[in-house]
mmCIF file of C-alpha atoms and ligand atoms in Angstrom:
data_model
loop_
_atom_site.group_PDB
_atom_site.id
_atom_site.type_symbol
_atom_site.label_atom_id
_atom_site.label_comp_id
_atom_site.label_asym_id
_atom_site.label_seq_id
_atom_site.Cartn_x
_atom_site.Cartn_y
_atom_site.Cartn_z
ATOM 1 C CA MET M 1 -2.459 -104.649 92.217
ATOM 2 C CA SER M 2 0.883 -105.458 91.024
ATOM 3 C CA ASN M 3 2.525 -105.745 93.795
ATOM 4 C CA LEU M 4 0.172 -108.704 94.832
ATOM 5 C CA ASP M 5 1.298 -110.972 91.783
ATOM 6 C CA GLY M 6 2.129 -114.574 93.841
ATOM 7 C CA ALA M 7 0.266 -113.754 96.731
ATOM 8 C CA GLY M 8 -1.932 -116.060 98.880
ATOM 9 C CA ASP M 9 -5.278 -116.574 98.653
ATOM 10 C CA GLY M 10 -5.895 -114.410 102.389
ATOM 11 C CA THR M 11 -3.877 -111.477 100.690
ATOM 12 C CA ARG M 12 -5.141 -111.452 97.820
ATOM 13 C CA ALA M 13 -8.652 -111.067 99.609
ATOM 14 C CA VAL M 14 -8.156 -108.602 101.627
ATOM 15 C CA HIS M 15 -6.182 -106.290 99.665
ATOM 16 C CA ALA M 16 -7.990 -106.720 96.328
ATOM 17 C CA GLY M 17 -8.746 -103.356 94.138
ATOM 18 C CA LEU M 18 -7.814 -101.432 97.535
ATOM 19 C CA PRO M 19 -6.574 -97.620 96.351
ATOM 20 C CA GLU M 20 -3.222 -96.273 96.771
ATOM 21 C CA ALA M 21 -2.599 -96.586 100.609
ATOM 22 C CA VAL M 22 -3.129 -91.950 101.946
ATOM 23 C CA VAL M 23 -2.105 -90.828 105.304
ATOM 24 C CA GLY M 24 -6.127 -90.089 107.182
ATOM 25 C CA GLN M 25 -8.116 -92.120 103.894
ATOM 26 C CA PRO M 26 -9.707 -94.964 105.361
ATOM 27 C CA PHE M 27 -8.658 -98.138 103.309
ATOM 28 C CA LEU M 28 -11.349 -98.946 101.518
ATOM 29 C CA PRO M 29 -13.424 -95.583 101.198
ATOM 30 C CA GLY M 30 -16.991 -95.155 101.965
ATOM 31 C CA PRO M 31 -19.648 -96.143 98.835
ATOM 32 C CA VAL M 32 -20.801 -92.704 97.079
ATOM 33 C CA PHE M 33 -23.900 -91.660 96.335
ATOM 34 C CA ALA M 34 -24.758 -89.644 93.599
ATOM 35 C CA ALA M 35 -26.679 -90.085 90.201
ATOM 36 C CA PRO M 36 -25.105 -86.869 88.682
ATOM 37 C CA TYR M 37 -22.211 -85.673 88.926
ATOM 38 C CA HIS M 38 -20.731 -82.037 88.856
ATOM 39 C CA LEU M 39 -19.117 -81.375 85.698
ATOM 40 C CA ASP M 40 -16.874 -79.701 83.728
ATOM 41 C CA PRO M 41 -18.787 -76.328 82.483
ATOM 42 C CA VAL M 42 -15.989 -76.327 79.630
ATOM 43 C CA ALA M 43 -15.214 -79.887 79.354
ATOM 44 C CA GLY M 44 -18.576 -81.835 79.964
ATOM 45 C CA PRO M 45 -18.471 -85.153 80.449
ATOM 46 C CA GLY M 46 -15.607 -86.160 82.246
ATOM 47 C CA LEU M 47 -14.749 -89.971 84.948
ATOM 48 C CA ASN M 48 -18.017 -89.297 87.098
ATOM 49 C CA GLY M 49 -21.159 -87.503 84.544
ATOM 50 C CA TYR M 50 -24.562 -89.610 85.767
ATOM 51 C CA GLY M 51 -24.502 -92.772 88.006
ATOM 52 C CA ARG M 52 -26.004 -95.269 85.731
ATOM 53 C CA PRO M 53 -22.242 -95.587 83.753
ATOM 54 C CA ASP M 54 -20.257 -94.220 86.008
ATOM 55 C CA ASN M 55 -19.754 -95.156 90.289
ATOM 56 C CA PRO M 56 -16.404 -94.890 91.542
ATOM 57 C CA THR M 57 -17.432 -97.610 94.288
ATOM 58 C CA ARG M 58 -18.586 -100.046 91.273
ATOM 59 C CA ARG M 59 -15.164 -99.326 90.215
ATOM 60 C CA ALA M 60 -13.351 -100.005 93.197
ATOM 61 C CA LEU M 61 -15.444 -103.326 93.572
ATOM 62 C CA GLU M 62 -15.391 -104.400 89.591
ATOM 63 C CA ALA M 63 -11.254 -103.802 90.364
ATOM 64 C CA ALA M 64 -11.218 -106.147 93.303
ATOM 65 C CA ILE M 65 -13.434 -108.921 91.376
ATOM 66 C CA GLY M 66 -10.759 -108.093 88.018
ATOM 67 C CA GLU M 67 -7.734 -108.799 90.543
ATOM 68 C CA MET M 68 -9.214 -112.143 91.714
ATOM 69 C CA GLU M 69 -10.680 -113.552 87.643
ATOM 70 C CA GLY M 70 -7.751 -112.458 86.330
ATOM 71 C CA GLY M 71 -10.351 -109.878 83.324
ATOM 72 C CA HIS M 72 -12.130 -106.890 83.666
ATOM 73 C CA VAL M 73 -15.257 -106.641 85.290
ATOM 74 C CA LEU M 74 -18.739 -105.713 84.897
ATOM 75 C CA ALA M 75 -20.753 -105.739 87.738
ATOM 76 C CA PHE M 76 -24.761 -106.099 87.484
ATOM 77 C CA ALA M 77 -28.108 -105.339 90.065
ATOM 78 C CA SER M 78 -28.044 -109.469 90.441
ATOM 79 C CA GLY M 79 -26.754 -112.674 88.497
ATOM 80 C CA GLN M 80 -29.700 -112.872 86.823
ATOM 81 C CA ALA M 81 -29.294 -109.343 85.690
ATOM 82 C CA ALA M 82 -25.862 -110.375 84.275
ATOM 83 C CA ILE M 83 -26.413 -113.891 82.749
ATOM 84 C CA THR M 84 -29.342 -112.374 80.763
ATOM 85 C CA GLY M 85 -27.594 -109.589 80.433
ATOM 86 C CA LEU M 86 -25.021 -111.398 78.447
ATOM 87 C CA LEU M 87 -27.421 -114.171 76.726
ATOM 88 C CA LEU M 88 -29.404 -110.803 75.342
ATOM 89 C CA ALA M 89 -26.027 -108.663 74.248
ATOM 90 C CA VAL M 90 -24.533 -111.895 72.475
ATOM 91 C CA LEU M 91 -27.788 -113.521 70.895
ATOM 92 C CA ARG M 92 -28.680 -113.392 68.050
ATOM 93 C CA ALA M 93 -31.994 -114.313 66.089
ATOM 94 C CA GLY M 94 -31.136 -117.534 64.106
ATOM 95 C CA ASP M 95 -28.777 -117.649 66.943
ATOM 96 C CA THR M 96 -28.445 -121.558 69.387
ATOM 97 C CA VAL M 97 -27.152 -121.057 72.909
ATOM 98 C CA ALA M 98 -25.924 -124.363 74.559
ATOM 99 C CA LEU M 99 -27.082 -124.206 78.242
ATOM 100 C CA PRO M 100 -26.272 -126.401 81.146
ATOM 101 C CA ALA M 101 -29.259 -128.475 81.644
ATOM 102 C CA ASP M 102 -28.667 -128.761 85.340
ATOM 103 C CA GLY M 103 -27.459 -125.556 86.077
ATOM 104 C CA TYR M 104 -29.750 -122.793 87.910
ATOM 105 C CA PHE M 105 -32.588 -123.112 86.604
ATOM 106 C CA THR M 106 -34.416 -119.305 86.351
ATOM 107 C CA VAL M 107 -31.779 -119.469 83.299
ATOM 108 C CA ARG M 108 -33.624 -122.491 81.600
ATOM 109 C CA ALA M 109 -36.511 -120.265 81.914
ATOM 110 C CA PHE M 110 -35.373 -117.157 80.372
ATOM 111 C CA ALA M 111 -34.004 -119.184 77.227
ATOM 112 C CA GLU M 112 -36.680 -121.668 77.393
ATOM 113 C CA ALA M 113 -39.632 -117.769 76.903
ATOM 114 C CA THR M 114 -37.537 -114.792 75.848
ATOM 115 C CA LEU M 115 -35.099 -116.339 74.051
ATOM 116 C CA ARG M 116 -37.383 -118.471 72.025
ATOM 117 C CA ASP M 117 -39.215 -115.458 71.596
ATOM 118 C CA LEU M 118 -36.509 -113.660 69.815
ATOM 119 C CA GLY M 119 -35.344 -116.029 67.660
ATOM 120 C CA VAL M 120 -32.600 -117.798 69.879
ATOM 121 C CA GLU M 121 -32.815 -121.874 69.511
ATOM 122 C CA THR M 122 -31.017 -123.472 72.906
ATOM 123 C CA ILE M 123 -30.066 -126.564 73.160
ATOM 124 C CA LEU M 124 -29.418 -128.276 76.887
ATOM 125 C CA VAL M 125 -26.727 -129.826 77.769
ATOM 126 C CA PRO M 126 -26.301 -132.228 80.811
ATOM 127 C CA THR M 127 -23.188 -130.630 83.118
ATOM 128 C CA ALA M 128 -21.423 -134.155 83.015
ATOM 129 C CA GLY M 129 -21.777 -134.466 79.478
ATOM 130 C CA PRO M 130 -21.294 -136.177 76.381
ATOM 131 C CA TYR M 131 -21.226 -132.668 75.113
ATOM 132 C CA PRO M 132 -22.025 -132.195 71.135
ATOM 133 C CA ALA M 133 -19.648 -130.924 68.404
ATOM 134 C CA PHE M 134 -21.283 -127.588 68.634
ATOM 135 C CA ASP M 135 -21.392 -126.502 65.055
ATOM 136 C CA GLY M 136 -23.978 -123.674 65.027
ATOM 137 C CA VAL M 137 -23.507 -122.556 68.000
ATOM 138 C CA ARG M 138 -22.735 -119.057 69.475
ATOM 139 C CA LEU M 139 -22.768 -119.261 72.646
ATOM 140 C CA VAL M 140 -21.996 -121.740 75.038
ATOM 141 C CA LEU M 141 -23.090 -121.065 78.795
ATOM 142 C CA LEU M 142 -21.111 -123.717 80.798
ATOM 143 C CA GLU M 143 -21.915 -123.636 85.144
ATOM 144 C CA THR M 144 -19.268 -125.519 87.385
ATOM 145 C CA PRO M 145 -19.868 -126.972 89.531
ATOM 146 C CA ALA M 146 -23.701 -126.844 89.232
ATOM 147 C CA ASN M 147 -26.758 -125.326 90.523
ATOM 148 C CA PRO M 148 -28.172 -127.750 92.610
ATOM 149 C CA GLY M 149 -26.832 -131.163 91.900
ATOM 150 C CA LEU M 150 -22.662 -130.371 91.750
ATOM 151 C CA ASP M 151 -21.973 -132.549 88.463
ATOM 152 C CA VAL M 152 -18.714 -130.334 87.359
ATOM 153 C CA CYS M 153 -17.148 -130.491 83.397
ATOM 154 C CA ASP M 154 -13.516 -129.669 82.132
ATOM 155 C CA VAL M 155 -13.392 -126.578 81.253
ATOM 156 C CA ARG M 156 -10.691 -126.767 78.878
ATOM 157 C CA ALA M 157 -11.805 -129.175 76.835
ATOM 158 C CA VAL M 158 -15.262 -127.937 76.206
ATOM 159 C CA ALA M 159 -14.233 -124.891 74.773
ATOM 160 C CA ALA M 160 -11.156 -125.797 73.190
ATOM 161 C CA ALA M 161 -13.672 -127.392 71.395
ATOM 162 C CA ALA M 162 -16.403 -125.002 71.265
ATOM 163 C CA HIS M 163 -13.999 -122.669 70.275
ATOM 164 C CA ALA M 164 -13.003 -125.130 66.896
ATOM 165 C CA ALA M 165 -16.791 -125.145 66.444
ATOM 166 C CA GLY M 166 -16.717 -120.622 66.556
ATOM 167 C CA ALA M 167 -18.302 -121.147 69.474
ATOM 168 C CA LEU M 168 -18.031 -118.364 72.932
ATOM 169 C CA VAL M 169 -17.924 -119.998 75.877
ATOM 170 C CA ALA M 170 -18.882 -117.906 79.105
ATOM 171 C CA VAL M 171 -18.932 -120.246 82.136
ATOM 172 C CA ASP M 172 -21.105 -118.924 85.640
ATOM 173 C CA ASN M 173 -18.623 -118.898 88.751
ATOM 174 C CA THR M 174 -20.820 -119.134 91.614
ATOM 175 C CA ALA M 175 -20.234 -122.003 93.528
ATOM 176 C CA ALA M 176 -16.479 -122.027 92.972
ATOM 177 C CA THR M 177 -16.011 -118.270 93.506
ATOM 178 C CA PRO M 178 -12.799 -116.926 91.466
ATOM 179 C CA LEU M 179 -10.714 -118.704 94.035
ATOM 180 C CA GLY M 180 -12.114 -121.738 93.404
ATOM 181 C CA GLN M 181 -11.555 -121.181 89.677
ATOM 182 C CA ARG M 182 -10.536 -118.795 87.269
ATOM 183 C CA PRO M 183 -12.556 -119.969 83.902
ATOM 184 C CA LEU M 184 -10.789 -117.307 81.322
ATOM 185 C CA ASP M 185 -7.456 -118.936 82.248
ATOM 186 C CA LEU M 186 -8.836 -122.259 82.020
ATOM 187 C CA GLY M 187 -9.593 -120.809 78.433
ATOM 188 C CA ALA M 188 -13.249 -119.393 78.635
ATOM 189 C CA ASP M 189 -14.081 -115.833 77.275
ATOM 190 C CA LEU M 190 -16.091 -115.058 80.020
ATOM 191 C CA THR M 191 -17.291 -114.980 83.809
ATOM 192 C CA VAL M 192 -20.671 -115.017 84.640
ATOM 193 C CA ALA M 193 -21.318 -115.080 88.329
ATOM 194 C CA SER M 194 -24.472 -114.839 91.379
ATOM 195 C CA GLY M 195 -22.196 -112.733 93.609
ATOM 196 C CA THR M 196 -25.119 -112.778 95.954
ATOM 197 C CA LYS M 197 -23.621 -116.608 97.027
ATOM 198 C CA ALA M 198 -20.131 -117.432 98.449
ATOM 199 C CA LEU M 199 -18.648 -114.257 96.882
ATOM 200 C CA THR M 200 -20.141 -111.895 99.155
ATOM 201 C CA GLY M 201 -21.471 -114.459 102.260
ATOM 202 C CA HIS M 202 -23.202 -112.393 104.492
ATOM 203 C CA SER M 203 -26.544 -113.230 102.788
ATOM 204 C CA ASP M 204 -27.399 -108.789 102.668
ATOM 205 C CA VAL M 205 -26.531 -108.874 99.107
ATOM 206 C CA LEU M 206 -27.988 -109.032 95.633
ATOM 207 C CA LEU M 207 -24.548 -108.844 92.899
ATOM 208 C CA GLY M 208 -23.982 -110.261 89.869
ATOM 209 C CA TYR M 209 -21.030 -109.928 87.568
ATOM 210 C CA LEU M 210 -19.340 -110.785 84.066
ATOM 211 C CA ALA M 211 -15.704 -110.381 83.284
ATOM 212 C CA THR M 212 -13.683 -110.655 80.549
ATOM 213 C CA SER M 213 -9.946 -110.788 79.116
ATOM 214 C CA ASP M 214 -11.529 -109.425 75.262
ATOM 215 C CA ALA M 215 -11.774 -105.734 74.613
ATOM 216 C CA ASP M 216 -14.916 -106.330 71.676
ATOM 217 C CA LEU M 217 -16.799 -107.755 74.336
ATOM 218 C CA LEU M 218 -16.314 -105.790 76.721
ATOM 219 C CA THR M 219 -17.065 -102.861 75.090
ATOM 220 C CA ARG M 220 -20.292 -104.583 74.092
ATOM 221 C CA LEU M 221 -20.993 -105.055 77.497
ATOM 222 C CA THR M 222 -20.872 -102.143 79.095
ATOM 223 C CA THR M 223 -22.076 -100.244 76.203
ATOM 224 C CA TRP M 224 -25.601 -103.220 77.049
ATOM 225 C CA ARG M 225 -25.227 -101.852 80.677
ATOM 226 C CA ALA M 226 -24.864 -98.782 80.370
ATOM 227 C CA GLN M 227 -27.880 -98.928 77.702
ATOM 228 C CA THR M 228 -30.788 -101.402 79.974
ATOM 229 C CA GLY M 229 -29.285 -100.317 83.215
ATOM 230 C CA GLY M 230 -29.342 -103.362 85.589
ATOM 231 C CA VAL M 231 -26.065 -101.822 87.751
ATOM 232 C CA PRO M 232 -26.006 -101.954 91.714
ATOM 233 C CA GLY M 233 -26.671 -99.374 93.931
ATOM 234 C CA ALA M 234 -23.445 -98.112 95.713
ATOM 235 C CA PHE M 235 -24.390 -98.964 99.536
ATOM 236 C CA ASP M 236 -24.472 -102.521 97.330
ATOM 237 C CA CYS M 237 -20.834 -102.465 96.634
ATOM 238 C CA TRP M 238 -19.234 -101.061 99.033
ATOM 239 C CA LEU M 239 -21.077 -103.848 101.269
ATOM 240 C CA ALA M 240 -19.451 -106.447 98.879
ATOM 241 C CA HIS M 241 -16.417 -105.005 98.559
ATOM 242 C CA ARG M 242 -16.154 -105.038 102.207
ATOM 243 C CA SER M 243 -17.329 -109.203 102.777
ATOM 244 C CA ILE M 244 -14.854 -109.721 100.032
ATOM 245 C CA ALA M 245 -11.905 -109.552 102.199
ATOM 246 C CA THR M 246 -12.492 -112.689 104.377
ATOM 247 C CA LEU M 247 -13.069 -114.405 100.820
ATOM 248 C CA ASP M 248 -10.554 -116.631 101.751
ATOM 249 C CA LEU M 249 -11.320 -117.419 105.982
ATOM 250 C CA ARG M 250 -15.268 -117.937 104.953
ATOM 251 C CA LEU M 251 -14.528 -120.888 101.454
ATOM 252 C CA ALA M 252 -11.731 -122.790 104.005
ATOM 253 C CA ARG M 253 -14.288 -123.080 107.074
ATOM 254 C CA GLN M 254 -17.213 -123.611 104.503
ATOM 255 C CA THR M 255 -15.454 -126.378 102.528
ATOM 256 C CA GLU M 256 -14.115 -128.079 105.879
ATOM 257 C CA ASN M 257 -17.612 -128.029 107.271
ATOM 258 C CA ALA M 258 -18.430 -129.516 103.974
ATOM 259 C CA ALA M 259 -16.137 -132.581 104.296
ATOM 260 C CA ALA M 260 -17.398 -132.715 107.593
ATOM 261 C CA VAL M 261 -20.899 -132.610 106.806
ATOM 262 C CA ALA M 262 -20.724 -135.054 103.879
ATOM 263 C CA ALA M 263 -18.702 -137.687 105.284
ATOM 264 C CA LEU M 264 -21.268 -137.821 107.881
ATOM 265 C CA LEU M 265 -24.214 -137.982 105.310
ATOM 266 C CA ARG M 266 -23.013 -140.901 103.682
ATOM 267 C CA GLU M 267 -23.354 -143.152 106.844
ATOM 268 C CA ARG M 268 -26.157 -142.315 107.704
ATOM 269 C CA PRO M 269 -29.470 -144.253 107.286
ATOM 270 C CA GLY M 270 -32.656 -143.361 104.892
ATOM 271 C CA VAL M 271 -30.223 -140.356 103.249
ATOM 272 C CA THR M 272 -29.387 -141.101 99.731
ATOM 273 C CA GLY M 273 -27.817 -139.466 96.571
ATOM 274 C CA VAL M 274 -25.055 -137.931 98.409
ATOM 275 C CA ARG M 275 -22.616 -135.578 96.699
ATOM 276 C CA TRP M 276 -20.070 -133.320 97.257
ATOM 277 C CA PRO M 277 -16.993 -132.638 94.754
ATOM 278 C CA GLY M 278 -14.293 -133.092 97.680
ATOM 279 C CA LEU M 279 -15.891 -136.943 98.019
ATOM 280 C CA PRO M 280 -12.795 -138.781 96.673
ATOM 281 C CA ASP M 281 -15.474 -141.827 94.745
ATOM 282 C CA ASP M 282 -17.666 -138.606 93.937
ATOM 283 C CA PRO M 283 -18.422 -138.614 90.052
ATOM 284 C CA SER M 284 -17.447 -134.961 90.446
ATOM 285 C CA TYR M 285 -13.816 -135.316 92.629
ATOM 286 C CA ALA M 286 -11.828 -136.922 89.225
ATOM 287 C CA VAL M 287 -12.641 -133.268 87.185
ATOM 288 C CA ALA M 288 -12.526 -131.142 90.387
ATOM 289 C CA SER M 289 -9.467 -132.130 92.054
ATOM 290 C CA ALA M 290 -7.672 -131.274 88.606
ATOM 291 C CA GLN M 291 -9.211 -128.344 87.297
ATOM 292 C CA MET M 292 -10.487 -126.458 91.432
ATOM 293 C CA ARG M 293 -8.929 -125.193 93.820
ATOM 294 C CA ARG M 294 -10.776 -125.566 96.462
ATOM 295 C CA ILE M 295 -14.525 -127.447 96.963
ATOM 296 C CA PRO M 296 -17.192 -125.258 97.295
ATOM 297 C CA GLY M 297 -18.983 -126.228 100.657
ATOM 298 C CA ILE M 298 -22.804 -127.405 99.072
ATOM 299 C CA VAL M 299 -23.678 -131.183 100.533
ATOM 300 C CA SER M 300 -26.406 -132.114 98.384
ATOM 301 C CA PHE M 301 -28.485 -135.436 99.253
ATOM 302 C CA ASP M 302 -32.274 -137.341 99.860
ATOM 303 C CA LEU M 303 -33.990 -137.605 102.070
ATOM 304 C CA GLY M 304 -36.929 -138.945 100.556
ATOM 305 C CA THR M 305 -40.144 -137.765 100.972
ATOM 306 C CA ALA M 306 -40.904 -133.239 101.241
ATOM 307 C CA GLU M 307 -42.262 -134.648 104.492
ATOM 308 C CA ARG M 308 -38.826 -135.826 105.788
ATOM 309 C CA VAL M 309 -36.746 -132.377 104.484
ATOM 310 C CA ALA M 310 -39.488 -131.038 106.668
ATOM 311 C CA ARG M 311 -39.414 -132.986 109.956
ATOM 312 C CA PHE M 312 -35.884 -132.029 109.146
ATOM 313 C CA LEU M 313 -35.382 -128.765 108.651
ATOM 314 C CA THR M 314 -37.736 -128.036 111.414
ATOM 315 C CA ALA M 315 -36.096 -129.982 114.414
ATOM 316 C CA SER M 316 -32.249 -128.365 113.744
ATOM 317 C CA ALA M 317 -31.988 -125.415 115.448
ATOM 318 C CA LEU M 318 -28.480 -124.619 113.815
ATOM 319 C CA ILE M 319 -29.841 -125.110 110.056
ATOM 320 C CA PHE M 320 -31.905 -122.477 109.173
ATOM 321 C CA ALA M 321 -34.574 -123.054 106.217
ATOM 322 C CA ALA M 322 -34.264 -120.832 103.399
ATOM 323 C CA THR M 323 -32.635 -120.848 99.495
ATOM 324 C CA SER M 324 -29.264 -119.142 97.774
ATOM 325 C CA PHE M 325 -25.552 -121.000 99.179
ATOM 326 C CA GLY M 326 -22.873 -119.798 99.974
ATOM 327 C CA GLY M 327 -23.201 -117.390 103.120
ATOM 328 C CA VAL M 328 -21.256 -117.366 107.129
ATOM 329 C CA HIS M 329 -24.709 -119.406 108.488
ATOM 330 C CA THR M 330 -25.374 -123.239 107.658
ATOM 331 C CA THR M 331 -28.844 -123.014 105.328
ATOM 332 C CA ALA M 332 -30.591 -126.177 103.299
ATOM 333 C CA ASP M 333 -33.426 -125.839 100.939
ATOM 334 C CA ARG M 334 -35.157 -127.840 99.315
ATOM 335 C CA ARG M 335 -35.168 -127.620 95.672
ATOM 336 C CA ALA M 336 -38.448 -128.956 94.259
ATOM 337 C CA GLN M 337 -39.917 -126.218 95.715
ATOM 338 C CA TRP M 338 -38.910 -124.525 93.930
ATOM 339 C CA GLY M 339 -40.009 -125.389 91.215
ATOM 340 C CA ASP M 340 -36.064 -126.563 89.938
ATOM 341 C CA ASP M 341 -36.276 -130.276 88.389
ATOM 342 C CA THR M 342 -35.333 -132.090 91.040
ATOM 343 C CA SER M 343 -37.234 -134.857 92.830
ATOM 344 C CA PRO M 344 -39.228 -134.158 96.156
ATOM 345 C CA GLY M 345 -36.920 -134.882 98.997
ATOM 346 C CA PHE M 346 -33.963 -133.150 97.571
ATOM 347 C CA VAL M 347 -31.697 -130.950 99.661
ATOM 348 C CA ARG M 348 -28.533 -128.721 98.938
ATOM 349 C CA LEU M 349 -27.394 -128.119 102.107
ATOM 350 C CA SER M 350 -24.711 -125.195 102.327
ATOM 351 C CA CYS M 351 -22.345 -125.066 105.245
ATOM 352 C CA GLY M 352 -22.091 -122.189 106.810
ATOM 353 C CA ILE M 353 -18.765 -121.047 108.620
ATOM 354 C CA GLU M 354 -20.122 -122.454 111.599
ATOM 355 C CA ASP M 355 -18.550 -124.845 113.918
ATOM 356 C CA ALA M 356 -17.899 -128.564 112.788
ATOM 357 C CA ALA M 357 -17.959 -130.069 115.875
ATOM 358 C CA ASP M 358 -21.469 -128.023 116.798
ATOM 359 C CA LEU M 359 -22.685 -129.371 112.852
ATOM 360 C CA ILE M 360 -21.878 -132.229 113.430
ATOM 361 C CA ALA M 361 -23.797 -132.310 116.233
ATOM 362 C CA ASP M 362 -27.016 -130.778 114.923
ATOM 363 C CA LEU M 363 -27.490 -132.245 111.255
ATOM 364 C CA THR M 364 -27.355 -135.538 113.508
ATOM 365 C CA ALA M 365 -29.844 -135.034 116.035
ATOM 366 C CA ALA M 366 -32.063 -133.529 113.523
ATOM 367 C CA LEU M 367 -31.715 -136.454 110.951
ATOM 368 C CA ASP M 368 -32.681 -138.623 114.606
ATOM 369 C CA GLN M 369 -35.778 -137.085 114.792
ATOM 370 C CA THR M 370 -36.431 -136.932 110.703
HETATM 371 C C1 LIG J 401 -25.293 -120.718 89.444
HETATM 372 C C2 LIG J 401 -26.369 -119.473 89.733
HETATM 373 N N1 LIG J 401 -25.975 -118.669 88.478
HETATM 374 C C3 LIG J 401 -26.871 -117.752 89.159
HETATM 375 C C4 LIG J 401 -28.011 -117.043 89.591
HETATM 376 C C5 LIG J 401 -28.631 -115.614 89.836
HETATM 377 O O1 LIG J 401 -28.432 -115.257 89.990
HETATM 378 P P1 LIG J 401 -28.984 -113.906 91.689
HETATM 379 O O2 LIG J 401 -29.966 -114.636 92.805
HETATM 380 O O3 LIG J 401 -27.917 -113.370 92.208
HETATM 381 O O4 LIG J 401 -29.557 -113.344 90.501
HETATM 382 C C6 LIG J 401 -27.715 -118.420 90.157
HETATM 383 C C7 LIG J 401 -28.560 -118.030 91.728
HETATM 384 O O5 LIG J 401 -29.800 -118.905 92.805
HETATM 385 C C8 LIG J 401 -26.974 -119.639 90.851
HETATM 386 O O6 LIG J 401 -27.677 -120.257 91.909
#
């Protein structure tokens, strides 16, 4: 909504994508469940013809995310649907794609199998750099902060170098969310993200999206999605839109909790490799604090062995053993159990919105028993 230009994050999150007020109508219209719609018998297809390309609940969610990312948004059934959609829509045999060496591992797995079989070469680049010259690269995908190691990169600098070499740049904005950083403003051609995590934040929805301000890319990706069909259902779109209203509040509490948790973990014997980009001596701190508006509530650390992680998770009363991150419940995940390239005792802890004092007490008690 144009009258929200310059408004604060809380105001933007609450009002994002809402229709004009109509007396007697809800603030956020309920989900529209439809496969086909009534057509005009004479004119044929209009705004809504068939549910795969057209759904008003999905369009409202896309408008909401688009207002926050600062571009046009296409929603997908999951983050992976959005990322693989981007890769398959843009890359052709003979192309090279640069992917984060330390980003979400399923993207690398997809590249190393499906993309390779299609004749697309992959180069892996650590998020913290050094970055190559990108000559001959068609697409550079960045993930910052990277999941799960939490390194960050300077999007403006990498985008400038990639553009000079003729490459497109996409940024996975899953961990940061559009309230944490707006990759399109930092020079990226595309933002891609899983909305399953902090954006929706209630651990009840799978969602992905792509955002761009480039009309040609938007047309290409819209056609790709309509033809391949990986769209989210109306109810999930509505749940996601409803959840976005509290994004500002949820992120604020998660960041506050992560600061307390990281400070505690740093002081604990038997806990090594604590990473949180908000710690002033973290390797990500300088770039993150210059580039990001908020630091996500994700902290990573190492307990040394799988057995110690199991004892820690069993002893904790508040921290759920679960994968994913960004939800209202604090969760912890031993990433190696999923095949991620991390040491056996590496833990990604995602702070929820519980009270910091309770989390700290629980974490302390659990570590005492670990
Ligand atoms: C950084 C990142 N991107 C993309 C994805 C994929 O998202 P989804 O699980 O919604 O398919 C994930 C999932 O963990 C992720 O962490």
